[in-house]
Short mmCIF file of C-alpha atoms in Angstrom, two decimals:
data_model
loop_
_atom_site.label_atom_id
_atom_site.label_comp_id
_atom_site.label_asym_id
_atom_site.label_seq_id
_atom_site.Cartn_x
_atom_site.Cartn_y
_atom_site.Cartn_z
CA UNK R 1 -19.69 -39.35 34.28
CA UNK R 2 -19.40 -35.93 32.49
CA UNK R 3 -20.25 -35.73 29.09
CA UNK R 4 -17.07 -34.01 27.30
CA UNK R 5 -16.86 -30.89 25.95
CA UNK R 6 -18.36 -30.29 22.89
CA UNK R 7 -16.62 -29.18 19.45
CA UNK R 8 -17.11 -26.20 17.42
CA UNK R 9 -16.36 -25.14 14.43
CA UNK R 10 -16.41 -21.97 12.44
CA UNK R 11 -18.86 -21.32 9.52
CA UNK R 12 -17.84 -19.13 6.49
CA UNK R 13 -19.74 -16.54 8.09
CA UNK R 14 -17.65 -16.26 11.17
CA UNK R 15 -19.92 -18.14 13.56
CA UNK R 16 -19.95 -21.44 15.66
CA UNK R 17 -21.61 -24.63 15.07
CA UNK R 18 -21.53 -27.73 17.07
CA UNK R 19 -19.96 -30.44 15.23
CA UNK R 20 -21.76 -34.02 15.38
CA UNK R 21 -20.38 -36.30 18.09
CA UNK R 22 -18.60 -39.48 17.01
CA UNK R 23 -16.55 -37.92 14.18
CA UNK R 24 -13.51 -35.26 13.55
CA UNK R 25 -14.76 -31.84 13.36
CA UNK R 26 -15.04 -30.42 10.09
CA UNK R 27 -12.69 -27.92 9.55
CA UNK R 28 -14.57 -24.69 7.87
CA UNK R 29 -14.00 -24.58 4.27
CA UNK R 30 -12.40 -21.50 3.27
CA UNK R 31 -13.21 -20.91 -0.24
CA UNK R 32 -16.38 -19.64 -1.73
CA UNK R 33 -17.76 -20.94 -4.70
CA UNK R 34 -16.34 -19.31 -7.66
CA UNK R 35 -17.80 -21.48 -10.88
CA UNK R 36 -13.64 -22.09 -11.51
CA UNK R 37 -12.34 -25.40 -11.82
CA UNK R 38 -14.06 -29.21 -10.98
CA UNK R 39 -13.30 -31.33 -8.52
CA UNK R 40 -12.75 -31.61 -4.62
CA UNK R 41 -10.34 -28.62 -3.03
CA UNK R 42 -6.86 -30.73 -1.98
CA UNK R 43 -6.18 -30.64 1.72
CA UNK R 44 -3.54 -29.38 3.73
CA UNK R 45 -1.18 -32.66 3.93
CA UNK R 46 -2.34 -33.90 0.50
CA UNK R 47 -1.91 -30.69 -1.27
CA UNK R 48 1.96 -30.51 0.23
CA UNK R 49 2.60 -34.12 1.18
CA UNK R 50 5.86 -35.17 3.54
CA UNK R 51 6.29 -31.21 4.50
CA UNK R 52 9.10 -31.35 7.45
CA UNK R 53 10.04 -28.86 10.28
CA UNK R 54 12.30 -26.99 8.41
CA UNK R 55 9.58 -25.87 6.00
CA UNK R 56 7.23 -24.33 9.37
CA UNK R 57 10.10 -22.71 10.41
CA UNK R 58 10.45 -21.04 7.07
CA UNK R 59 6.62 -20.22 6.78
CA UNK R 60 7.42 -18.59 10.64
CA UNK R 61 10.30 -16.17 8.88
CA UNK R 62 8.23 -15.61 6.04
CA UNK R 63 5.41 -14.61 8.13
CA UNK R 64 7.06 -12.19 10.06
CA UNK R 65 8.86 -10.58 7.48
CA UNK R 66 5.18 -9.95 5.97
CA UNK R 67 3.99 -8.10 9.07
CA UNK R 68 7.47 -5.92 8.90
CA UNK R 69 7.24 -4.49 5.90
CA UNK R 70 4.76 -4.58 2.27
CA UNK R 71 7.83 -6.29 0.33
CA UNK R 72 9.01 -8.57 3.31
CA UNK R 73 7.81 -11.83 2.41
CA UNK R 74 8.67 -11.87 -1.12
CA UNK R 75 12.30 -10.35 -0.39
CA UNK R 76 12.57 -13.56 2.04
CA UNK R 77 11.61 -16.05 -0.53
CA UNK R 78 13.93 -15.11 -2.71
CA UNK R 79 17.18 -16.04 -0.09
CA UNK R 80 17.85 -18.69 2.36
CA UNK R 81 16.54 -20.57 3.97
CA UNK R 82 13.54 -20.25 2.33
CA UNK R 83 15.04 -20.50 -1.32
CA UNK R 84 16.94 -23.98 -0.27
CA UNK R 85 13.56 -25.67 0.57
CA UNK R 86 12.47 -28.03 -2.38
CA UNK R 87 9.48 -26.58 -4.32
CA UNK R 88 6.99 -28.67 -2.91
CA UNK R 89 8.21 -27.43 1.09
CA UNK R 90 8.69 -23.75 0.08
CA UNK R 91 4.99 -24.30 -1.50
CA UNK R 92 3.55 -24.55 1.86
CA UNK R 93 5.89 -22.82 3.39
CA UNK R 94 4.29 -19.57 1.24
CA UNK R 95 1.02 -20.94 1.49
CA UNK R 96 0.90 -21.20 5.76
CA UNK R 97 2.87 -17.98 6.06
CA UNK R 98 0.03 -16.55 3.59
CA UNK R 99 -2.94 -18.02 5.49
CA UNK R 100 -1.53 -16.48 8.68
CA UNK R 101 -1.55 -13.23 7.27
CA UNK R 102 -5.49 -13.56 5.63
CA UNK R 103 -6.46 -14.73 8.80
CA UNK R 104 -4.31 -13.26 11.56
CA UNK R 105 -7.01 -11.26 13.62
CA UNK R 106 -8.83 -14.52 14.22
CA UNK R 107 -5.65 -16.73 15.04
CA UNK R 108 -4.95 -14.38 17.95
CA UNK R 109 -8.64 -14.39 18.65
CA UNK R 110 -8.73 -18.57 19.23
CA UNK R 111 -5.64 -18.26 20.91
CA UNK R 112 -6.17 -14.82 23.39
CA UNK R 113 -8.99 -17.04 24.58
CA UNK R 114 -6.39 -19.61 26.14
CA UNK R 115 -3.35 -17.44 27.07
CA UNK R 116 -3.45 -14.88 30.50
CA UNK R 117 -1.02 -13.14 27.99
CA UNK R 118 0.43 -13.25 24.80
CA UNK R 119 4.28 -14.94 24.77
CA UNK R 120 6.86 -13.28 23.26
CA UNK R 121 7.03 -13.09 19.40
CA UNK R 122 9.23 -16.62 18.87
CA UNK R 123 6.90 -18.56 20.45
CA UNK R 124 3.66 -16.73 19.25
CA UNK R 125 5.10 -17.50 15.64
CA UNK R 126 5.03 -20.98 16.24
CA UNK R 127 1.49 -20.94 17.44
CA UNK R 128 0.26 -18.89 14.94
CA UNK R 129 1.60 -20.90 11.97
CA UNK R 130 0.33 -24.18 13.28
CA UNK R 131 -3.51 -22.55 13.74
CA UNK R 132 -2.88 -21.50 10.21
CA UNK R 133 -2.40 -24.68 9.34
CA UNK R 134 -5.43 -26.27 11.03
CA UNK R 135 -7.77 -23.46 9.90
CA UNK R 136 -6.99 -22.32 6.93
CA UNK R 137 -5.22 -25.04 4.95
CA UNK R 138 -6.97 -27.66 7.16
CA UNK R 139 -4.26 -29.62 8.06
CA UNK R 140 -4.44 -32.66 10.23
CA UNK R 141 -4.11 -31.38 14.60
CA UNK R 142 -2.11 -34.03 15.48
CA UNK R 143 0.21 -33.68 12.17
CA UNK R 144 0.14 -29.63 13.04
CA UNK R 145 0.77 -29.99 16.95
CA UNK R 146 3.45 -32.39 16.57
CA UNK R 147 6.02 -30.25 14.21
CA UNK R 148 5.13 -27.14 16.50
CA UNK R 149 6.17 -28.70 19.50
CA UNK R 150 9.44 -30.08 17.28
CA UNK R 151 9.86 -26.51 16.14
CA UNK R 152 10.35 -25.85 19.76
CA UNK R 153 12.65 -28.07 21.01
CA UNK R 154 15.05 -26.62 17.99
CA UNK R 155 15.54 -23.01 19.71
CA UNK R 156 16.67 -22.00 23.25
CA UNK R 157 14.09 -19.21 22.89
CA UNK R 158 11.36 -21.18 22.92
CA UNK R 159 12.42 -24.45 24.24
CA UNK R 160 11.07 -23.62 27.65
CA UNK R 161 7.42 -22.59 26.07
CA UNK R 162 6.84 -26.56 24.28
CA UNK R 163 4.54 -27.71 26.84
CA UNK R 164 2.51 -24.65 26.71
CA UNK R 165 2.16 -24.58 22.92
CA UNK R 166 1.55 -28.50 23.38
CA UNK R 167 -1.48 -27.50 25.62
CA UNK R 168 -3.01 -24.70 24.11
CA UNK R 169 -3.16 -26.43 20.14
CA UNK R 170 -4.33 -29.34 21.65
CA UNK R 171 -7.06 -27.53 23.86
CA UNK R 172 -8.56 -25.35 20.61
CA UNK R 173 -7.95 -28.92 18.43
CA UNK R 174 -10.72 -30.66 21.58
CA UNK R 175 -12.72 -27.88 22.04
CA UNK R 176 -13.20 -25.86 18.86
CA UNK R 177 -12.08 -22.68 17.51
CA UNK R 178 -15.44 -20.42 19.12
CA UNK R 179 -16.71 -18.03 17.62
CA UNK R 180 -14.18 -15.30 15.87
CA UNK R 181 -15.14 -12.20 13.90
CA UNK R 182 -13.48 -11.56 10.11
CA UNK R 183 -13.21 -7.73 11.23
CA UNK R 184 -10.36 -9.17 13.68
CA UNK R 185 -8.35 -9.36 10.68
CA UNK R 186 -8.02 -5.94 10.09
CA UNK R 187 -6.32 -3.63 11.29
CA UNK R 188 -8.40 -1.16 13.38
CA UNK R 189 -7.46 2.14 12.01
CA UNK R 190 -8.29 0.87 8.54
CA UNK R 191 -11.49 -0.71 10.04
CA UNK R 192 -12.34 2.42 11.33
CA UNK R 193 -11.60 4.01 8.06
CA UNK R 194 -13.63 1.56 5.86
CA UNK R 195 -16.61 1.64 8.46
CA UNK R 196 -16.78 5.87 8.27
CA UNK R 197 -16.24 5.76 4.57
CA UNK R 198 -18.05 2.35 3.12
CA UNK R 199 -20.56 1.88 6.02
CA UNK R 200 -21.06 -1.30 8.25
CA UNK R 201 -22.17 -3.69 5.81
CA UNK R 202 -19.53 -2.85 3.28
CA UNK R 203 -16.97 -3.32 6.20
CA UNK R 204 -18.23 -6.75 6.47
CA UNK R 205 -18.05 -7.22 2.87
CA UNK R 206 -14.32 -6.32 3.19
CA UNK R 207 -13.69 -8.34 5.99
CA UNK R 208 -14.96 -11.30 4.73
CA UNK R 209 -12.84 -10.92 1.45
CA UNK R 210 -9.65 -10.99 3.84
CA UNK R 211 -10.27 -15.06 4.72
CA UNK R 212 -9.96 -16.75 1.25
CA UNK R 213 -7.34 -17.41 -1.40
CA UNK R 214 -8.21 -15.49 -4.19
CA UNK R 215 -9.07 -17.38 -8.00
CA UNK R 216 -6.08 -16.33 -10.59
CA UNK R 217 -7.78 -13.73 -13.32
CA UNK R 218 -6.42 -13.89 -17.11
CA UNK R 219 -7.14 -11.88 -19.69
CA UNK R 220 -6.66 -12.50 -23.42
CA UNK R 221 -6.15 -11.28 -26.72
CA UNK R 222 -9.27 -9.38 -28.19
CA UNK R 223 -8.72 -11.88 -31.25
CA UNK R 224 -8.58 -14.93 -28.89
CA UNK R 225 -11.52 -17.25 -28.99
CA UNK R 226 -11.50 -17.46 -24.83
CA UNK R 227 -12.70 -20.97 -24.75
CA UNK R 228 -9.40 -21.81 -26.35
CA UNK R 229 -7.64 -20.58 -23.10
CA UNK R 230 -10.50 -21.22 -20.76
CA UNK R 231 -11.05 -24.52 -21.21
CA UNK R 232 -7.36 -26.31 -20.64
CA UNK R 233 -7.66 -24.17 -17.50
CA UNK R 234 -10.85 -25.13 -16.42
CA UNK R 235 -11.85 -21.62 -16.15
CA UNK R 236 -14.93 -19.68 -15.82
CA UNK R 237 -15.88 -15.96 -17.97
CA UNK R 238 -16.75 -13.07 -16.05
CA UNK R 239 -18.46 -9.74 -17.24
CA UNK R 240 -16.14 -7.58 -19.39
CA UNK R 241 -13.66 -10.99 -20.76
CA UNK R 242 -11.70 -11.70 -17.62
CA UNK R 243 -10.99 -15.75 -17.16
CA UNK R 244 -11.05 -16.95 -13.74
CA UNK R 245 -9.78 -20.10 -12.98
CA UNK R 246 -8.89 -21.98 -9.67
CA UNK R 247 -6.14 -23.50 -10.87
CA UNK R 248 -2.80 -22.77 -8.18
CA UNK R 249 0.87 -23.32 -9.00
CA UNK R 250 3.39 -22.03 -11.48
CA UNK R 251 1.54 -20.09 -14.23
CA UNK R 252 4.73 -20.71 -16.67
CA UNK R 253 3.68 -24.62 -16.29
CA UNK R 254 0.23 -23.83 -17.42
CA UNK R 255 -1.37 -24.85 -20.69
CA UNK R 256 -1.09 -22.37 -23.29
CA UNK R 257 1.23 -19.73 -21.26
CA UNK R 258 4.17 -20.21 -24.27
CA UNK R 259 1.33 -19.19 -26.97
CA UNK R 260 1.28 -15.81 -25.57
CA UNK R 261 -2.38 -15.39 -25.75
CA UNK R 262 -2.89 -14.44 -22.71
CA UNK R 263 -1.32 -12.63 -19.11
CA UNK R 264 -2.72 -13.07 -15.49
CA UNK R 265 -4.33 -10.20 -14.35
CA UNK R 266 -6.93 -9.19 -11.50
CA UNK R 267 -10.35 -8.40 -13.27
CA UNK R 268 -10.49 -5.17 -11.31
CA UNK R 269 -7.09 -4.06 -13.23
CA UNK R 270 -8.53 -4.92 -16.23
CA UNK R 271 -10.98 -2.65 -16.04
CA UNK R 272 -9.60 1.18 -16.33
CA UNK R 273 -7.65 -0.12 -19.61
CA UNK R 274 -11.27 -1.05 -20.78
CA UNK R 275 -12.20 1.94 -20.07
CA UNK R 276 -9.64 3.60 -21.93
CA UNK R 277 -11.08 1.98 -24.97
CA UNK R 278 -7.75 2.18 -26.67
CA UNK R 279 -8.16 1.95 -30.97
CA UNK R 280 -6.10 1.02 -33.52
CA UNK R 281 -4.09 3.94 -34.77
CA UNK R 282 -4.23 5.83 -31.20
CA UNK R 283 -1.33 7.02 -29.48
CA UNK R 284 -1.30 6.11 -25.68
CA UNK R 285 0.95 7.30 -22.96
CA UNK R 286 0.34 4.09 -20.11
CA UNK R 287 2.37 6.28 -16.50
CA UNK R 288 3.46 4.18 -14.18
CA UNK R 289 3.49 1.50 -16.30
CA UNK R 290 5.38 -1.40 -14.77
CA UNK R 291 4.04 -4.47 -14.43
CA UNK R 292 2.47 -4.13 -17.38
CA UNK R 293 -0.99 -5.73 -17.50
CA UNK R 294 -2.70 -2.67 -18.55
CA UNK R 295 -0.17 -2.00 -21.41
CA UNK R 296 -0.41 -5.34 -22.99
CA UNK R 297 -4.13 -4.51 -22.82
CA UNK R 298 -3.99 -1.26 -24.78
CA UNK R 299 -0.97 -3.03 -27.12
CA UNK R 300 -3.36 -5.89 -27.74
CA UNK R 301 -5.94 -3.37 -28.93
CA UNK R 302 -3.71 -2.13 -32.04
CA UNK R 303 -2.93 1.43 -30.43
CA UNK R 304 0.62 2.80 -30.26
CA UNK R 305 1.93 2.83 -26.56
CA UNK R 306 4.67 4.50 -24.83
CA UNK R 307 5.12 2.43 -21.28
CA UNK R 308 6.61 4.92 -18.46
CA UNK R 309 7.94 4.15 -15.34
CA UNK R 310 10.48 4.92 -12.79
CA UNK R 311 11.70 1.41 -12.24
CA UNK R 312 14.33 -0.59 -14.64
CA UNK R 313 14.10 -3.21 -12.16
CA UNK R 314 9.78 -2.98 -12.52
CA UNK R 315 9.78 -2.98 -15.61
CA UNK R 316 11.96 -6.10 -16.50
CA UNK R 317 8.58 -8.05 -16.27
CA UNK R 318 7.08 -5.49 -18.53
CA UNK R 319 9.67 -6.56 -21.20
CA UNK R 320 8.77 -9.97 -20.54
CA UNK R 321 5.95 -10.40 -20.60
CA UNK R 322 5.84 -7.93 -24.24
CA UNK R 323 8.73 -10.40 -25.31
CA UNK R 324 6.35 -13.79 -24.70
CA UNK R 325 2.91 -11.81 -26.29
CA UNK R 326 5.20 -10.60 -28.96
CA UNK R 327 3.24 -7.34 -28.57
CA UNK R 328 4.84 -3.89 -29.18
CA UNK R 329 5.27 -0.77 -27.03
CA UNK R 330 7.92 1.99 -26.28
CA UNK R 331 9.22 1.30 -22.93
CA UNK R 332 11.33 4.14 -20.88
CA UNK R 333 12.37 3.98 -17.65
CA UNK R 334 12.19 7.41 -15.94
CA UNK R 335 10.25 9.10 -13.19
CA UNK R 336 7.57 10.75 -14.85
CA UNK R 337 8.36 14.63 -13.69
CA UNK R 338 11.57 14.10 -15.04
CA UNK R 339 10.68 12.99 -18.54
CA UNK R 340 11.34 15.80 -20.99
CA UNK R 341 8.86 14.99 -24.19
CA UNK R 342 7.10 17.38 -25.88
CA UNK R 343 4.37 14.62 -27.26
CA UNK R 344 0.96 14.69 -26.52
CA UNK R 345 -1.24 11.89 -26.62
CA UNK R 346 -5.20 10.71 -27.93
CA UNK R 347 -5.50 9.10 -24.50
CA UNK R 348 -3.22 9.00 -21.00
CA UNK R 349 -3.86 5.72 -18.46
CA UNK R 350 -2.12 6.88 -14.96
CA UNK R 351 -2.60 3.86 -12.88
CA UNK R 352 -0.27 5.66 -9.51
CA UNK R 353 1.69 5.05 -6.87
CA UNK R 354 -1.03 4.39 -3.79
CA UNK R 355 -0.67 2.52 -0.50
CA UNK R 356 -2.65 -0.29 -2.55
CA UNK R 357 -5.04 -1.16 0.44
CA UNK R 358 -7.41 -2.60 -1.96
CA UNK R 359 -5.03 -5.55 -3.04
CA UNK R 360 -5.63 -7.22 0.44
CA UNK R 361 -7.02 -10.01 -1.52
CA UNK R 362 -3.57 -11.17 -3.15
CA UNK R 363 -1.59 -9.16 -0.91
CA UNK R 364 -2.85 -9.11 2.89
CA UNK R 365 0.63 -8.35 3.93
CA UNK R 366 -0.49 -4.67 2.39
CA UNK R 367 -3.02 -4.21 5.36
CA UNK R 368 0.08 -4.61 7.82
CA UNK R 369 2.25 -2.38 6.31
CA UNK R 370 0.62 0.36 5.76
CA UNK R 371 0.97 3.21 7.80
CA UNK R 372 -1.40 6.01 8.21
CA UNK R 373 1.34 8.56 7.32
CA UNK R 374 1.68 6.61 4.25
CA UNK R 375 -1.65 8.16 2.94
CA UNK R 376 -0.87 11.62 3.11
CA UNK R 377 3.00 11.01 1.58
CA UNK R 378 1.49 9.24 -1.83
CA UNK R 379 -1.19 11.58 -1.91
CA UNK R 380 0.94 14.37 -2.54
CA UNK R 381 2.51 12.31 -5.48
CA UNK R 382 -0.32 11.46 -6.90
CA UNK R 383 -1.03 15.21 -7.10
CA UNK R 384 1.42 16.17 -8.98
CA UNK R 385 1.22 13.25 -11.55
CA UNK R 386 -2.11 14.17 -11.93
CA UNK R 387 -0.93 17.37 -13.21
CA UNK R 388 1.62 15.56 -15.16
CA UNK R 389 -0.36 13.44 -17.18
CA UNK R 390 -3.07 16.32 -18.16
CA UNK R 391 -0.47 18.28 -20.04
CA UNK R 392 0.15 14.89 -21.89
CA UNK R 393 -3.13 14.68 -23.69
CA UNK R 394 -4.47 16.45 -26.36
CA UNK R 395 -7.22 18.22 -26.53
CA UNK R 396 -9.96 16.67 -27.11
CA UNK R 397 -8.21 13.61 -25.33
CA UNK R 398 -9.23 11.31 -22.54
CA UNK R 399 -7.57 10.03 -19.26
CA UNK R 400 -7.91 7.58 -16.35
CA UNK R 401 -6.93 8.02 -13.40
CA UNK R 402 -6.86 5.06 -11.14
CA UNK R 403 -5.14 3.39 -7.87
CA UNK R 404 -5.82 -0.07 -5.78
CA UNK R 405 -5.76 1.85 -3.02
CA UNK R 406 -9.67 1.80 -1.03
CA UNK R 407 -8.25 5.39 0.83
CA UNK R 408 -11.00 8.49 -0.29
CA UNK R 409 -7.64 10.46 -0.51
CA UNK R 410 -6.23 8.92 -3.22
CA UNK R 411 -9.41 8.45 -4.90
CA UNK R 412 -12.47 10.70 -4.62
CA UNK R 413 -10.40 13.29 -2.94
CA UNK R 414 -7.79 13.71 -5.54
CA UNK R 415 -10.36 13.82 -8.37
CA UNK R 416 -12.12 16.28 -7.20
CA UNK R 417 -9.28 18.76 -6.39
CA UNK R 418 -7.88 17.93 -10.33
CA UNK R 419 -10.82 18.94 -11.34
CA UNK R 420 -11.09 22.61 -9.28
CA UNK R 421 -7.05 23.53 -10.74
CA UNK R 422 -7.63 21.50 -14.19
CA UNK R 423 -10.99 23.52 -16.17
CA UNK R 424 -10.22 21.77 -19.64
CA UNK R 425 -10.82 18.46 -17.95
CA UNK R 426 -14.68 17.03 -16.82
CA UNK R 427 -15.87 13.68 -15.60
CA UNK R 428 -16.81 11.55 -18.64
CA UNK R 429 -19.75 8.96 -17.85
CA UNK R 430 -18.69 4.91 -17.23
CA UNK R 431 -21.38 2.45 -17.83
CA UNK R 432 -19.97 -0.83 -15.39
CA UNK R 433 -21.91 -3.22 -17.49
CA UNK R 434 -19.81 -2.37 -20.70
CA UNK R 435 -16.44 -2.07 -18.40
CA UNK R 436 -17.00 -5.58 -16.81
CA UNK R 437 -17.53 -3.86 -13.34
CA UNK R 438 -20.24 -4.24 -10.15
CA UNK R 439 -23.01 -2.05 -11.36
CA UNK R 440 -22.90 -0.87 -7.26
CA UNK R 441 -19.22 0.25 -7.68
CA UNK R 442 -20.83 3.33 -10.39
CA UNK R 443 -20.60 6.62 -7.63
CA UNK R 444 -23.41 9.46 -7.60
CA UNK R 445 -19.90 11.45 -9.28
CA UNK R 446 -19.74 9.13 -12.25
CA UNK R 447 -16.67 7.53 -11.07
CA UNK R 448 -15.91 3.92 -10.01
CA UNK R 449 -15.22 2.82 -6.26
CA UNK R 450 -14.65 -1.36 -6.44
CA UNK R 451 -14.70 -3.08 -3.34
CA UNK R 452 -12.97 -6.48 -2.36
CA UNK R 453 -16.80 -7.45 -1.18
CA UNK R 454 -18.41 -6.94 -3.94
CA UNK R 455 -19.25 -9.64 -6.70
CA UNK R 456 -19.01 -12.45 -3.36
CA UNK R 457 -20.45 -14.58 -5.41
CA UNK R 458 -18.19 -14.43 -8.16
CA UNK R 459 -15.07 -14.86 -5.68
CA UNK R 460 -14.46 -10.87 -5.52
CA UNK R 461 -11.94 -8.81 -6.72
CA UNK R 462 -9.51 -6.13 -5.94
CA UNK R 463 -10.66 -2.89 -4.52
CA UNK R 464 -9.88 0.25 -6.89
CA UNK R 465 -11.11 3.58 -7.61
CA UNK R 466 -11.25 4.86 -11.30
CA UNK R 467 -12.15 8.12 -13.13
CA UNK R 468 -12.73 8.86 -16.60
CA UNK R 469 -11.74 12.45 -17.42
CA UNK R 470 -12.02 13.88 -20.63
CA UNK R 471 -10.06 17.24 -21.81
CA UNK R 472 -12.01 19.76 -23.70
#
C-alpha cells in the first residue's frame, strides 16, 4: 500500500517544510514579531465568526476592483453590496480581498502548479479568494472549499467550473502549498526596478514586506506622557516616539481616541515633520497637506501652520482630525501653482504627489496600479512644486522635500536637478538616530531612502525618500 502524499507547508521565508504526519498542517504564520500587543493572533473563522457566501463574493468584487485601479477597493466599500454586509462580514470581506492582494504572486503560483491554464477571471476570483483565505488568514480548507464551490453554483459563469475549483483547493489543501517565492508578488517591472536600483538583497527585503499585515503607528502630543496612550493599546515605542500597536479594528472605538492626544500615522511619515523640527513661534507652509498627519505634527509643536492642498474633499479629514486634537492651522484648499500669496515662510514641508510605491505595506493595491507612465507624469509635477515651494521660504529657511514613492525619479533624481536650477538651496545633514529612522536608510548624498525591508524586526515601515534642503 502507498504511503500518501506528504504535506507541505510554507515557512515565513518562502520555503517548504514537511508537516508531521498524524495532524493538520500548520498553516504558516504570517506575521512577524513586532513587540505590539499580548496574546495569541485570532484565526481566520474565530476572528470573523459565521461569515456567509455573500461576504466571499464581496471580498471577490473588492479584490478586483483593487487590481483595476489605486482607489478601487475603497470606492467599492463604500456602495453595495459591500456596504449592506454587517460589520463583522464586510470585516473579512476587506480583510480576504486584502490578503489576496499582499499575496497574489504566490496564490497564482500554488495554483499555476495545478491548472494546464488559467480560467477566465470569474472563476480565478473564486479560487484566489479561497487560497487567501487558507494562507493568509488561515482559515479552515474544508470551511474555505465549501463556500467556493457555493459561490459557484450562484453564477452561470462559473457554474460549469465547481468541480474543478472543488478539485484543485482540495488537491493544494492534501498536498501542500510547495514552495512559492515573495518576489511573485510583485509586479515584474517594479521588481526589475527595485533589483537595478536597491540590489538583490534589498529586493528580498521588499518582497518579504509585501506578505504581512502591517502594525497601526500613532504618534502623540510632544506633551503626552506616551505610556498614557501606549499602554490601553498595548503598544510598543519605537525610535523617534512612534507607538506601534497590533491592535486591528475601528480606531474611533479605541481607548483614548476622543482625548485627542494622539493620530495614527506610519512611523516613516512621521519622520520628515521631525525633521522639520518645527518651533514655537515659526511660521510653516505644510504643501500638499491633506491628510494631515504631518500638520498636526508641526501644530503640535507650537509653530504657526498654513495647510495647502488641492483637495476640499482631502482635506475634510484634515479638519477632522484638527477639530478632535483641538489643534490650530490655516487650512486652504487650492492647487499650489495657483495660490497667489506673497508670504514667505521659516520652514516649507512639501510631502508631493508620487505614484506612492513605497506604501505597499498598507496599500498593496498601489503595486497594481501603477503604471510605468505614471512615473514620468508625477515627476514632472513634482518639478515644478519643487520650484514652488523654494520661493516660499525665506532666506535663511529650511525645506523637505519628501514622497512614499521607492521610484529614484521622484526621489534622488528630482533632488539633484533642484539643486543644479536652485543655487540658494544645499543639502543640510540628517542624523536617522535623532529622526527615528534606519541608520542604513542615511545615503552617501545626505538624504534619506527608507525601505519597506528595513527595521524587519521591528515589523517595517513605509518606503520614502526625504531631503533636507536649506536656503542660503
Amino acid at each position: 500500500m502507498s504511503r500518501p502524499p506528504e504535506k507541505t507547508v510554507i515557512n515565513k521565508d518562502g520555503h517548504a517544510r514537511p508537516a508531521k504526519r498524524g495532524k493538520p498542517a500548520n498553516r504558516p504564520n504570517n506575521r512577524p514579531h513586532s513587540g505590539g500587543a499580548k496574546g495569541p493572533r485570532p484565526k481566520g473563522e474565530d476572528r470573523f465568526p459565521e461569515v456567509g457566501v455573500q461576504a466571499r463574493m464581496v471580498a471577490g468584487v473588492l479584490l478586483n476592483a483593487g487590481l483595476e485601479k489605486r482607489t478601487g477597493l475603497d470606492e467599492e466599500l463604500a456602495r453595495s453590496p459591500a456596504k449592506d454586509l454587517s460589520p463583522a462580514d464586510r470585516a473579512f470581506a476587506r480583510a480576504t480581498a486584502m490578503g489576496a492582494l499582499r499575496r497574489l504572486g504566490e496564490i497564482d503560483q500554488i495554483m499555476g502548479r495545478r491548472l494546464k491554464t488559467m480560467p477566465g477571471l470569474p472563476t480565478l476570483t473564486i479560487l484566489r479568494i479561497a487560497l487567501a483565505q487558507m494562507l493568509v488568514l488561515e482559515t479552515p480548507a474544508f470551511a474555505a472549499v465549501s463556500t467556493a464551490v457555493k459561490l459557484a453554483e450562484r453564477d452561470n459563469k462559473t457554474r460549469p467550473y465547481k468541480n474543478l475549483i472543488n478539485a484543485v483547493l482540495r488537491g493544494i489543501d492534501r498536498d501542500g502549498y510547495g514552495v512559492t517565492s515573495p518576489v511573485a508578488n510583485l509586479p515584474d517591472w517594479l521588481a526589475a526596478r527595485w533589483q537595478a536600483n536597491f540590489g538583490d538583497e534589498a529586493l528580498k527585503g521588499l518582497a518579504e514586506a509585501t506578505r504581512f499585515e502591517p502594525p497601526t503607528d500613532i504618534s502623540i502630543k510632544p506633551d503626552i506622557d506616551p505610556a498614557t496612550v501606549g499602554e490601553p493599546l498595548e503598544a510598543t515605542r519605537l525610535p523617534g516616539g512612534t507607538l506601534r500597536t497590533e491592535r486591528r479594528g475601528d480606531v474611533a472605538q479605541w481607548p483614548g481616541f476622543d482625548n485627542g492626544d494622539w493620530w495614527v500615522q506610519d512611523a516613516a511619515a512621521a519622520i520628515p515633520a521631525r525633521i522639520l523640527n518645527a518651533k514655537a513661534g515659526e511660521t510653516i507652509l505644510d504643501l500638499c497637506a491633506a491628510p494631515g498627519g504631518k500638520t498636526l505634527q508641526i501644530a503640535s509643536a507650537g509653530a504657526s501652520v498654513v495647510a495647502l492642498d488641492r483637495s476640499e474633499s482631502r482635506l475634510k479629514r484634515l479638519r477632522q482630525n484638527f477639530a478632535r486634537t483641538k489643534l490650530e492651522a490655516e487650512v486652504i484648499a487650492i492647487p499650489a501653482e495657483d495660490w497667489e500669496d506673497s508670504r514667505q515662510f521659516d520652514a516649507v514641508l512639501l510631502d508631493a504627489p508620487c505614484t506612492a510605491t513605497g506604501t505597499f505595506r498598507r496599500n498593496p493595491e498601489a503595486l497594481r496600479a501603477v503604471r510605468p507612465t505614471d512615473i514620468a507624469k508625477l515627476a514632472d509635477v513634482q518639478h515644478r512644486l519643487l520650484d514652488v515651494a523654494a520661493n516660499k521660504v525665506k532666506p535663511g529657511g529650511r525645506m523637505v522635500y519628501c514622497v512614499c514613492s521607492l521610484e529614484r525619479e521622484e526621489g534622488e533624481t528630482q533632488i539633484l536637478a533642484f539643486l543644479r536650477r536652485n543655487s540658494a538651496f544645499k543639502t543640510a545633514p540628517i542624523n536617522p538616530e535623532d529622526v527615528g529612522a534606519p541608520q542604513e536608510a542615511l545615503t552617501k548624498e545626505g538624504w534619506l531612502r527608507i525601505l519597506p525591508g528595513q527595521w524587519a524586526d521591528k515589523g517595517s515601515l513605509d518606503g520614502f525618500f526625504i531631503a533636507h534642503l536649506q536656503r542660503y
